[in-house]
Short mmCIF file of C-alpha atoms in Angstrom, two decimals:
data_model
loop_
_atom_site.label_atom_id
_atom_site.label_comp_id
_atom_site.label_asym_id
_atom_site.label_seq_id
_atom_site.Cartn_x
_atom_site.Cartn_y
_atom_site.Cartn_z
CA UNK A 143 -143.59 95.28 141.86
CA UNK A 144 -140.12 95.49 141.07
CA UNK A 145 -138.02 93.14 138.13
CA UNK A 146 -136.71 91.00 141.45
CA UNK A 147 -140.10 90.26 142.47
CA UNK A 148 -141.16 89.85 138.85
CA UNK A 149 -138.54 87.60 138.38
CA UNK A 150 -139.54 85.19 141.80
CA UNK A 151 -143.41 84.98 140.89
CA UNK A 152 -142.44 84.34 137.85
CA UNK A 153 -140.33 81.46 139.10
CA UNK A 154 -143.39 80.44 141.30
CA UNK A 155 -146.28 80.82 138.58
CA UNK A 156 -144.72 78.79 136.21
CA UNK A 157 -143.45 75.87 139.03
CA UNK A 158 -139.83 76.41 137.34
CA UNK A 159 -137.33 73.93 139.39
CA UNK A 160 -133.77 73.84 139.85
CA UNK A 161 -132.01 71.09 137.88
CA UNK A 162 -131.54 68.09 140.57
CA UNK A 163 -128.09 67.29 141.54
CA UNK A 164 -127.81 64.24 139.88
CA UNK A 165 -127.60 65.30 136.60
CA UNK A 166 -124.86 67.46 137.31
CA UNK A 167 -123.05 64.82 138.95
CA UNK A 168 -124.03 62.24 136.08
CA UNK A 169 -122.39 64.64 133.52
CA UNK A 170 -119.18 64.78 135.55
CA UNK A 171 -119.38 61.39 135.50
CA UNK A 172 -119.63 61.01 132.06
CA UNK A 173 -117.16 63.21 131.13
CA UNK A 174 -114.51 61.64 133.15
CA UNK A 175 -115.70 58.51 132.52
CA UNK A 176 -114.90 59.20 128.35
CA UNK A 177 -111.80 60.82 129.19
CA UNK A 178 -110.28 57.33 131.17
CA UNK A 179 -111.91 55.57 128.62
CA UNK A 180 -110.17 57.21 125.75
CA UNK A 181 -106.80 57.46 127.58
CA UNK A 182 -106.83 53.46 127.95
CA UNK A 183 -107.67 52.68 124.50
CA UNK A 184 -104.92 55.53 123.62
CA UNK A 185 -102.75 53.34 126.23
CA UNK A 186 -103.34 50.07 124.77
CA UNK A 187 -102.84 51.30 121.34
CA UNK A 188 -99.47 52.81 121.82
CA UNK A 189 -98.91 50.00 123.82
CA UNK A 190 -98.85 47.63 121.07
CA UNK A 191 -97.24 50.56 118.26
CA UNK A 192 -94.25 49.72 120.91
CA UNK A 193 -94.61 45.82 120.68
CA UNK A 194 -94.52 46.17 116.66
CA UNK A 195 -91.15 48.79 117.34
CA UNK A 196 -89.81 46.15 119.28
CA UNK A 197 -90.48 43.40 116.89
CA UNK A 198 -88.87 45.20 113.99
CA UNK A 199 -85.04 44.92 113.57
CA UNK A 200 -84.31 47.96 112.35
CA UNK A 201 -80.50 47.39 112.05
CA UNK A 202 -81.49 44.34 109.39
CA UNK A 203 -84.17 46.13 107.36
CA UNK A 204 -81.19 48.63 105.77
CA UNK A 205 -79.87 45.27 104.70
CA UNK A 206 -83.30 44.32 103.05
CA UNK A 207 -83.74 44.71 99.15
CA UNK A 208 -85.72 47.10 99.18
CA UNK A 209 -85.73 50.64 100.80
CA UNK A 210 -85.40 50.66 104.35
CA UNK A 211 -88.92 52.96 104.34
CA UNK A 212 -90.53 49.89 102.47
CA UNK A 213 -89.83 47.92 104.97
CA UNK A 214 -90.94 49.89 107.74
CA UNK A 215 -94.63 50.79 106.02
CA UNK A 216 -94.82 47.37 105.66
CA UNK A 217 -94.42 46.77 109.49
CA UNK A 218 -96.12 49.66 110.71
CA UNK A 219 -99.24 49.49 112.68
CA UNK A 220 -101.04 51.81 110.70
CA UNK A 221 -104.59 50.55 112.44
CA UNK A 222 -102.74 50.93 115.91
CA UNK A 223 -101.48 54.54 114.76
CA UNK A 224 -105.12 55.37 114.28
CA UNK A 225 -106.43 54.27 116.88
CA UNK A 226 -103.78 56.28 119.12
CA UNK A 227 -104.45 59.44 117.39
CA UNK A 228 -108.38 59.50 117.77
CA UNK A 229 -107.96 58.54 121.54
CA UNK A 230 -106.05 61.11 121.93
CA UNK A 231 -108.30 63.47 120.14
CA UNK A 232 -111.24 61.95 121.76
CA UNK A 233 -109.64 62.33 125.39
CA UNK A 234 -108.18 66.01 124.54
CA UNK A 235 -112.18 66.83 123.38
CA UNK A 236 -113.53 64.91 126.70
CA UNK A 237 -111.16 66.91 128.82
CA UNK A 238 -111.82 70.29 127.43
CA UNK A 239 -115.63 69.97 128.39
CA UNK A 240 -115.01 68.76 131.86
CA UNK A 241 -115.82 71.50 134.57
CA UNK A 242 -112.66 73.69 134.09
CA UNK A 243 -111.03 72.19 130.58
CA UNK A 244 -111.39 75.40 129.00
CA UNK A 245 -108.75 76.81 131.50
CA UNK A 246 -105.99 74.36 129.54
CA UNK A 247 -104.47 75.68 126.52
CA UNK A 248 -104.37 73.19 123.26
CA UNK A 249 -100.64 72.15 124.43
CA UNK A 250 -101.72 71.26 127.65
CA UNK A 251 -104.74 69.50 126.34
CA UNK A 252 -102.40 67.60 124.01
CA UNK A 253 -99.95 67.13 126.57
CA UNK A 254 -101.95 65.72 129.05
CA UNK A 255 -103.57 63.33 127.00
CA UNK A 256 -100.80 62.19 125.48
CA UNK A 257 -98.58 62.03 128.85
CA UNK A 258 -101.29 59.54 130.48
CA UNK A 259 -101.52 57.67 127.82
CA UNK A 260 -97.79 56.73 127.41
CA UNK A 261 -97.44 56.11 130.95
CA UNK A 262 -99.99 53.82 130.77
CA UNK A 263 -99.31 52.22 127.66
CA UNK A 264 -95.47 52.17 128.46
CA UNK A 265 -96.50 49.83 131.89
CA UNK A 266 -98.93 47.65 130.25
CA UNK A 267 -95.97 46.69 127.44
CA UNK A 268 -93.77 46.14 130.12
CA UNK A 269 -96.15 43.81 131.91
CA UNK A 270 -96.26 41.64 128.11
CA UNK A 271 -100.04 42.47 127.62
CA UNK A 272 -99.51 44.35 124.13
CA UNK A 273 -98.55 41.26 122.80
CA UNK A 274 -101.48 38.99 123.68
CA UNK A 275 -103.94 42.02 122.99
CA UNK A 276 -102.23 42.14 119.38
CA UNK A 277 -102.62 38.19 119.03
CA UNK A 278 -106.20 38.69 120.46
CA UNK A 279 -107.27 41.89 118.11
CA UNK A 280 -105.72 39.19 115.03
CA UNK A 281 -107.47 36.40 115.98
CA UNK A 282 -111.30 37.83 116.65
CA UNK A 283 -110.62 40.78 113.17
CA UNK A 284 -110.43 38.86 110.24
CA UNK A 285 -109.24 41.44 108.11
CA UNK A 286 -106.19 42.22 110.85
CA UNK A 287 -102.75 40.95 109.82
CA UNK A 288 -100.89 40.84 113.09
CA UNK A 289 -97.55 42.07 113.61
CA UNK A 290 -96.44 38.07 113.25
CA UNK A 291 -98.20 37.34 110.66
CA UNK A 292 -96.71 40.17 108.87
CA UNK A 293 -92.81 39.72 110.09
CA UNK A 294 -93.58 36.02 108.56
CA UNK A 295 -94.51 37.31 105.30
CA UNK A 296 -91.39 39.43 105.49
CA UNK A 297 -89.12 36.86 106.29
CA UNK A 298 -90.52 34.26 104.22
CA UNK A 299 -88.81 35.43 100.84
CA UNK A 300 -85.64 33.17 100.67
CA UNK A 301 -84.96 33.69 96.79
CA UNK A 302 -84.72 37.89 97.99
CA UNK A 303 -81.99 36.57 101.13
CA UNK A 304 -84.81 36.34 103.77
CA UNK A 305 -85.81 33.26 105.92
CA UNK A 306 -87.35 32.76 109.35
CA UNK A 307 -88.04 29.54 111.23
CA UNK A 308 -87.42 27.39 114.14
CA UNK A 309 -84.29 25.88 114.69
CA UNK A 310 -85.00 21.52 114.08
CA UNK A 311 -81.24 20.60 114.81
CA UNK A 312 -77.60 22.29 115.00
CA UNK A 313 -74.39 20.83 113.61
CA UNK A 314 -70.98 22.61 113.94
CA UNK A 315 -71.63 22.65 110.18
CA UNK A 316 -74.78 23.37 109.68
CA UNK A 317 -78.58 24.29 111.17
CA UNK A 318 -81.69 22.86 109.94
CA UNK A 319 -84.35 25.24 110.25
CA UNK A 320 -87.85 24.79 109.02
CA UNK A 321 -89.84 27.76 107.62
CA UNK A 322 -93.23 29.40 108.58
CA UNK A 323 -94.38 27.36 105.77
CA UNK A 324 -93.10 24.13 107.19
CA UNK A 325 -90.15 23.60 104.51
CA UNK A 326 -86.84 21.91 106.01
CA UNK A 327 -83.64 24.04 105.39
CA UNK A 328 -80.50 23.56 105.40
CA UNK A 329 -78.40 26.45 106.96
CA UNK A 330 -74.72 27.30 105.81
CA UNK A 331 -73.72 29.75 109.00
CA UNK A 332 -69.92 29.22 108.75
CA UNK A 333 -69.65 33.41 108.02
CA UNK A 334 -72.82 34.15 109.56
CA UNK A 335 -72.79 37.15 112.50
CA UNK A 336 -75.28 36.42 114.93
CA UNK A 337 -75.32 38.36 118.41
CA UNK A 338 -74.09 36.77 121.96
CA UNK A 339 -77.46 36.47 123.36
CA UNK A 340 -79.11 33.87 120.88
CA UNK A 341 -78.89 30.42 121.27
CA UNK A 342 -78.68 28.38 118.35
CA UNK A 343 -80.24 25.10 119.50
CA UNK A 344 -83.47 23.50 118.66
CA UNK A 345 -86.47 24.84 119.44
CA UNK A 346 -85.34 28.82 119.08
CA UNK A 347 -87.02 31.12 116.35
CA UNK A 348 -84.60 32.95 114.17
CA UNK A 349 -84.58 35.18 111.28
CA UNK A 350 -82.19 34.71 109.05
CA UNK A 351 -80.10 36.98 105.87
CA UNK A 352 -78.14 35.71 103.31
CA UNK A 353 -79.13 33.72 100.08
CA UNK A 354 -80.11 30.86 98.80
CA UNK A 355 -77.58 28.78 97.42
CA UNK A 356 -80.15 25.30 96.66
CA UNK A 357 -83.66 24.20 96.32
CA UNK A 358 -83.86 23.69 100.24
CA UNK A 359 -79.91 25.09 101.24
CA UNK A 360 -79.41 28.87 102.21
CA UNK A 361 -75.93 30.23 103.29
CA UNK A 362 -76.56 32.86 106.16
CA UNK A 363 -74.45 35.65 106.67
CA UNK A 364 -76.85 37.43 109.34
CA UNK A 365 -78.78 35.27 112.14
CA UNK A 366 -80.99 37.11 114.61
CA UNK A 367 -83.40 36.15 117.43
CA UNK A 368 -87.51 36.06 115.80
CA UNK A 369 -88.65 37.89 118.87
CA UNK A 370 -87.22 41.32 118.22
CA UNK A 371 -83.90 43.60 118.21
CA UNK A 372 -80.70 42.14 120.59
CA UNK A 373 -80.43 44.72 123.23
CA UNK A 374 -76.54 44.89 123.27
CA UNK A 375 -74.64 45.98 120.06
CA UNK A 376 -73.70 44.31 117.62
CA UNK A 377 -71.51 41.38 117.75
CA UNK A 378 -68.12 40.88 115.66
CA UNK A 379 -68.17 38.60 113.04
CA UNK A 380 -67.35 35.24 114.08
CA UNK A 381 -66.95 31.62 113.26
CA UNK A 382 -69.50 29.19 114.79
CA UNK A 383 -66.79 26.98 115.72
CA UNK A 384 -65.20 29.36 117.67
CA UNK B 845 -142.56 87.72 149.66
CA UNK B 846 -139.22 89.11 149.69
CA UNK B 847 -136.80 89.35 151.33
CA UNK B 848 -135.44 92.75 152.88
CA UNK B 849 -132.71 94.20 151.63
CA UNK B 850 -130.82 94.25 154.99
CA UNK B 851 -131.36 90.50 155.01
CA UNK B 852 -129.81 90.03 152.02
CA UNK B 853 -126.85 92.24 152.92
CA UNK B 854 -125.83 90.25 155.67
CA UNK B 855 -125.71 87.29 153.35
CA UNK B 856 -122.54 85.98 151.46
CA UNK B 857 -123.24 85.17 147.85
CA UNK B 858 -122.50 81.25 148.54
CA UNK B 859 -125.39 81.70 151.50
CA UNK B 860 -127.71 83.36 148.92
CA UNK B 861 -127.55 80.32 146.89
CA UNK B 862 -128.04 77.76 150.00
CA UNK B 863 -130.71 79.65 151.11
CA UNK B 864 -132.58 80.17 147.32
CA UNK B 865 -132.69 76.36 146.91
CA UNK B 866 -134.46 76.20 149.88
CA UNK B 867 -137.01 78.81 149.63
CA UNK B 868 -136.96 80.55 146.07
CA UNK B 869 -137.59 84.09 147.62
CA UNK B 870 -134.11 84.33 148.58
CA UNK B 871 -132.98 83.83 144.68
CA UNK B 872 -134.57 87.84 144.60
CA UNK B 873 -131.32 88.98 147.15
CA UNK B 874 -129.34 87.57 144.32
CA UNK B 875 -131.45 89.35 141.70
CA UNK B 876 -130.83 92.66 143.39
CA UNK B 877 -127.52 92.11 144.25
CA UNK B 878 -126.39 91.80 140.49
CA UNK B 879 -128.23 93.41 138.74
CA UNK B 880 -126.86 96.83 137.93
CA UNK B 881 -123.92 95.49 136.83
CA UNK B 882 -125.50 92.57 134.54
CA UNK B 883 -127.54 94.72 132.65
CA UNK B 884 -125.31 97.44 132.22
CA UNK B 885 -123.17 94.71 130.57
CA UNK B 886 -126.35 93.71 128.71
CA UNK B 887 -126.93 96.78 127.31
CA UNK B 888 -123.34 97.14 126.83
CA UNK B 889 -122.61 93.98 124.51
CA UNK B 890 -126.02 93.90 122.59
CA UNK B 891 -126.72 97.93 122.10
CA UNK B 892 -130.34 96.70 122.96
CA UNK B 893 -132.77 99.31 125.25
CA UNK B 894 -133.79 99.26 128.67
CA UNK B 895 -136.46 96.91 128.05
CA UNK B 896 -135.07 94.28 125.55
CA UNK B 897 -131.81 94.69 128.37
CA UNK B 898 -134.34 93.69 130.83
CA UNK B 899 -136.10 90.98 128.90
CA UNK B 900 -132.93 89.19 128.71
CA UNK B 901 -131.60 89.18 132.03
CA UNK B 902 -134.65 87.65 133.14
CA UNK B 903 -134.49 85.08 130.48
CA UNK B 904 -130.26 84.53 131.85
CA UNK B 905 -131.64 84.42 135.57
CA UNK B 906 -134.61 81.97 134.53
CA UNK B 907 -131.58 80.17 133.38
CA UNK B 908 -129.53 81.19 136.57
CA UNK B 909 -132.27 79.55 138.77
CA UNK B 910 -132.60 76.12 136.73
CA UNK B 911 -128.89 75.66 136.63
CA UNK B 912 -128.63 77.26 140.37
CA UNK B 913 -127.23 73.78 141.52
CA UNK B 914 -124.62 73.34 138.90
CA UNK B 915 -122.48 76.59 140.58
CA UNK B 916 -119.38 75.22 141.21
CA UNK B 917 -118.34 76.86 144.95
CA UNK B 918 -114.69 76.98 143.58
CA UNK B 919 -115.41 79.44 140.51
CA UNK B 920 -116.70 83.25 141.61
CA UNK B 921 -120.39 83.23 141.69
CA UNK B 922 -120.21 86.73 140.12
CA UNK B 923 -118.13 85.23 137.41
CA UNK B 924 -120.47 82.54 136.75
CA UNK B 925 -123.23 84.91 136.42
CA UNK B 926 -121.67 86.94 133.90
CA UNK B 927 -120.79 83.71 131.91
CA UNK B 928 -124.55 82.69 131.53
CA UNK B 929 -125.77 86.45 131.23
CA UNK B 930 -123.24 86.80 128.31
CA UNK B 931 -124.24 83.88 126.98
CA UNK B 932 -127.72 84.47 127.18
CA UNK B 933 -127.09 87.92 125.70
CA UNK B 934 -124.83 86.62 122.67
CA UNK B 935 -128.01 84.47 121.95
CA UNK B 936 -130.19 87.18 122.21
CA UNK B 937 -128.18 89.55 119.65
CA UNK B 938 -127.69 86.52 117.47
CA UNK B 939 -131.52 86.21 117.31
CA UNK B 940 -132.36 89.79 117.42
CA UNK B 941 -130.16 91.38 114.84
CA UNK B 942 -132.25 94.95 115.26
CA UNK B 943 -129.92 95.09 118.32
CA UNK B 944 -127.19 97.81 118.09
CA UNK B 945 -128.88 99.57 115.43
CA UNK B 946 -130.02 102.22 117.25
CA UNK B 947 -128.12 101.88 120.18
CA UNK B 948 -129.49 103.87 123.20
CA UNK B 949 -126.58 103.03 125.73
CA UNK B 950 -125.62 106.15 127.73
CA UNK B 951 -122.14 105.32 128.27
CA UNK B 952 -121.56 108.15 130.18
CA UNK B 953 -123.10 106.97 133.13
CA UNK B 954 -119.97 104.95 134.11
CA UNK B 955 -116.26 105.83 133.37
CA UNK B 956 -114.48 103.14 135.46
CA UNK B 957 -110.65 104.21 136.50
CA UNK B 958 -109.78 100.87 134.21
CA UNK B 959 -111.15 103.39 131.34
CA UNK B 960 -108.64 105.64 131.62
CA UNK B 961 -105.74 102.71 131.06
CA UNK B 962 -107.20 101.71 128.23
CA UNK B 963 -107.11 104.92 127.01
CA UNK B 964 -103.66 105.67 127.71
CA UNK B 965 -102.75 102.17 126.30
CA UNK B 966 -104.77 102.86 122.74
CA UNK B 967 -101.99 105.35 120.90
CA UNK B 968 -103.80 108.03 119.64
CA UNK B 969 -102.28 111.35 118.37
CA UNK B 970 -105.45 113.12 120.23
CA UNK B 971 -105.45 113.47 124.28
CA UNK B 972 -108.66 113.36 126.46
CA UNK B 973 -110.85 111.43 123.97
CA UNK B 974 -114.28 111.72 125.09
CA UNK B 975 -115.55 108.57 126.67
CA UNK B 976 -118.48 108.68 123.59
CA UNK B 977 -116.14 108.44 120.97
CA UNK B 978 -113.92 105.85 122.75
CA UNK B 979 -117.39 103.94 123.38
CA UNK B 980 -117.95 104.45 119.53
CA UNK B 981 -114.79 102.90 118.77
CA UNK B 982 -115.68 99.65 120.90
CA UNK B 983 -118.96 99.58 119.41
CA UNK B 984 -116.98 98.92 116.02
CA UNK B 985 -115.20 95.78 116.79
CA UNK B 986 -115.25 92.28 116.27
CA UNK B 987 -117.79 90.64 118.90
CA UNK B 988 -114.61 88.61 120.33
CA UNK B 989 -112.47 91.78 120.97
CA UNK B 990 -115.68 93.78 122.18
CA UNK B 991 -116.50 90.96 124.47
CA UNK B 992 -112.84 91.36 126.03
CA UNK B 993 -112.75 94.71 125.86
CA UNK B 994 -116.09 95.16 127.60
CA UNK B 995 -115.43 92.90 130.88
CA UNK B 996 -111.66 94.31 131.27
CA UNK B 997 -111.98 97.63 130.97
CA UNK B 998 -115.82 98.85 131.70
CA UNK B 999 -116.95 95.85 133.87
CA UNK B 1000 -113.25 95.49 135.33
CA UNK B 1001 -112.88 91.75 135.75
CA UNK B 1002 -109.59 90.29 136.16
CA UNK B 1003 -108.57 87.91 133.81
CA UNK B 1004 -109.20 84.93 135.73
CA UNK B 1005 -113.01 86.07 135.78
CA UNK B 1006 -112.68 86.94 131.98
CA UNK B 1007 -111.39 83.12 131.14
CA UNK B 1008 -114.74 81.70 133.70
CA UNK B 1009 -116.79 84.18 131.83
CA UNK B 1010 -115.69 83.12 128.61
CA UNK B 1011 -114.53 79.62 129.07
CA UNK B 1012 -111.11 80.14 127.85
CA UNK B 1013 -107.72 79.85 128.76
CA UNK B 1014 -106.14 82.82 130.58
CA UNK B 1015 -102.99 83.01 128.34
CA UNK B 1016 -105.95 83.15 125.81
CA UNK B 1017 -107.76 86.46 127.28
CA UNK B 1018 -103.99 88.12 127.58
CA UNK B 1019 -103.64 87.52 123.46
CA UNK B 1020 -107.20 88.68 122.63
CA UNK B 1021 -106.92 91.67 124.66
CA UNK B 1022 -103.61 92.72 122.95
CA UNK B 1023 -105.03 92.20 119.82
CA UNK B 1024 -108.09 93.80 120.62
CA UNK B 1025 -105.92 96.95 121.80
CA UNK B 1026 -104.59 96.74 118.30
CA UNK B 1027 -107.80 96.97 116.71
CA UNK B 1028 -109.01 99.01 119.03
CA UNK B 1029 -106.40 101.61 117.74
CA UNK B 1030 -106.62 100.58 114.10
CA UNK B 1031 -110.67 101.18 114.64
CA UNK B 1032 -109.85 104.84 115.92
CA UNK B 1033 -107.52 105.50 113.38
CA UNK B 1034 -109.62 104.44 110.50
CA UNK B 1035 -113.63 105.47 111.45
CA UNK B 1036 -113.59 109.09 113.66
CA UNK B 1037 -117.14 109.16 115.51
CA UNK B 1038 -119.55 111.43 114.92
CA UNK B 1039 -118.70 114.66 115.19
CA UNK B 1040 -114.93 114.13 115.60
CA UNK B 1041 -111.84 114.76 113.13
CA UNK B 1042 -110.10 111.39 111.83
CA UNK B 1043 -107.48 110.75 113.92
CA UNK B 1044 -103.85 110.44 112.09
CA UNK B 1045 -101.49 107.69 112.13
#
């Protein structure tokens, strides 16, 4: 008897069976399965890491107090940043164990990963869903600060030159704006620079720079839309009258 | 009963493996088919005998058989033996570490032209180095650069094979085989075989 017979009564003697399809096919599954899984969540995540870029002004946090780095650790979505790194580590890790991963380098791995989820991530910003999934995430995670409730806290310091609120009324003189907090203010904005695009008329959220000159009076010399940077540049300082 | 040989030669390897999952005899054509080569590479990257060789390529093809419809069509099937052979064997000398230590592999019994590049890639002051002392010299290495080494040169795979055999990038195989060159040469340099002068830098 040779080894290849050996070998096949073996096989026969002790009723060893081939492994059925399915479980094959369940692993590829799986594996694919975990990879689109972990690309979304990297999606979403850098998804909303764009939201919070968006929402920060950067060209009004040099004017801030303190460091312009202060500012931005105190914006930045560390929890989003997080999450976007381990999807990506989970999907480069899923990807590698599908049926021909190994044949990608790291790089490829990395870039792969990191490609699909920015694509996707990039379309589901555009499409305004990293907002509500960041007001979502804060209202069912206690211990998450959103990205509003944090630009609030940031620009709710009027004795450092910092106020936001919502426009109540507008007077060639003067705008009355009540805070986050639900304080009436009176707003000097005769040397104020605002840009073209914001309206200054009841109803609109602003941010405003400049200092407080009164117990409920603050003389602006920056206003800027709450809801993020103006895309043009920046406008020349003007009169309000003008 | 088996199959005849003729039988079997008439069948592609893809046609082997249809026809094994239907009736297991056929799973012998592949047996027979592969066989030389897979235990010469058993023997090869363990240093074990004729028997332990033995033993574990008919633990890999237990393994072959179970896993029979997991072969993906689009990957060599000779590649994808060699990948669960090797593993199976890397197990083996893992468990076994008696392996190697008295290594009865008669290298001489196959001198592949592939051989002769790698000899005329490794620089050594000394010309016509006999296959044994070359073989000596392999013998010495890291398992990773061995493991290269072996399926380039002596089992002549190209390095697509090599990356399905070892599950790594191709780009990957090209780096450890350069590197293992290197060692290869800092190996000769450093330990002569028995029997041979130390070769000079």
């Amino acid at each position: 008897m040779n080894t290849a017979h050996k070998l096949v009564e073996q096989i026969k003697s002790r009723h060893i069976e081939p492994r059925p399809q399915w479980q094959y096919t369940a692993l590829k599954w799986a594996v694919w399965t975990g990879f689109g899984l972990t690309v979304l969540i990297g999606a979403l995540a850098f998804s909303v890491i764009l939201f919070t870029i968006q929402q920060v002004d950067f060209r009004l946090l040099q004017h801030f107090g303190h460091s312009l780095l202060e500012g931005l650790l105190s914006l930045l979505p560390l929890i989003w940043i997080s999450f976007l790194a381990l999807a990506l580590m989970l999907s480069m890790y899923t990807l590698r164990y599908s049926e021909r991963g190994y044949k990608f380098t790291l790089a490829r791995l990395a870039g792969y990963s990191t490609a699909f989820s920015i694509l996707l991530g990039t379309a589901f910003f555009i499409s305004g869903g990293a907002q509500q999934l960041e007001q979502a995430f804060a209202i069912r995670v206690d211990l998450y600060q959103s990205v509003q409730e944090k630009k609030e806290q940031l620009w709710n310091r009027p004795e450092e030159g910092y106020l936001g609120g919502t426009i109540v009324s507008v007077t060639p003189e003067a705008l009355q704006v009540e805070d986050f907090d639900g304080q009436a203010w009176t707003i000097d904005y005769a040397n104020a620079d605002w840009p073209p695009r914001i309206q200054l008329e009841p109803g609109e959220q602003v941010k405003l720079s400049g200092e407080k000159t009164g117990a409920a009076r603050f003389e602006a010399t920056f206003i800027r839309p709450w809801g993020g940077q103006p895309l043009n540049g920046p406008r020349p300082k003007m009169s309000p009258k003008e | 009963m088996l199959i005849a040989s003729k039988i079997c030669d008439e069948l592609t390897d893809q046609e082997v493996v249809d026809r094994a999952l239907r009736e297991v005899d056929y799973f012998s054509c592949l047996y027979e088919r592969y066989e030389p080569a897979l235990l010469r590479y058993v023997r090869r990257i363990t240093g074990a005998g004729q028997d332990g060789a033995e033993d574990i390529l008919q633990d890999a093809f237990i393994k072959i058989w179970r896993n029979l419809r997991g072969y993906d069509p689009g990957m060599k099937l000779s590649s994808w033996l060699y990948r669960i052979v090797h593993n199976e064997a890397i197990s083996a000398l893992r468990r076994q570490t008696s392996f190697g230590k008295n290594r009865t592999v008669d290298w001489a019994d196959a001198e592949p032209l592939l051989l002769h590049s790698l000899l005329s890639e490794v620089e050594t002051e000394e010309k016509n180095i006999p296959a044994e002392q070359l073989h000596h010299w392999v013998s010495q290495l890291p398992q990773k650069y061995r493991e290269v080494i072996l399926l380039r040169y002596f089992e002549e795979l190209d390095y697509e094979a090599i990356s399905d055999v070892l599950q790594i990038p191709e780009g990957t195989v090209a780096t450890r085989l350069n590197r293992a060159r290197k060692a290869l040469e800092k190996t000769a340099r450093s330990t002569p075989a028995p029997n041979q002068k130390k070769i000079r830098p």
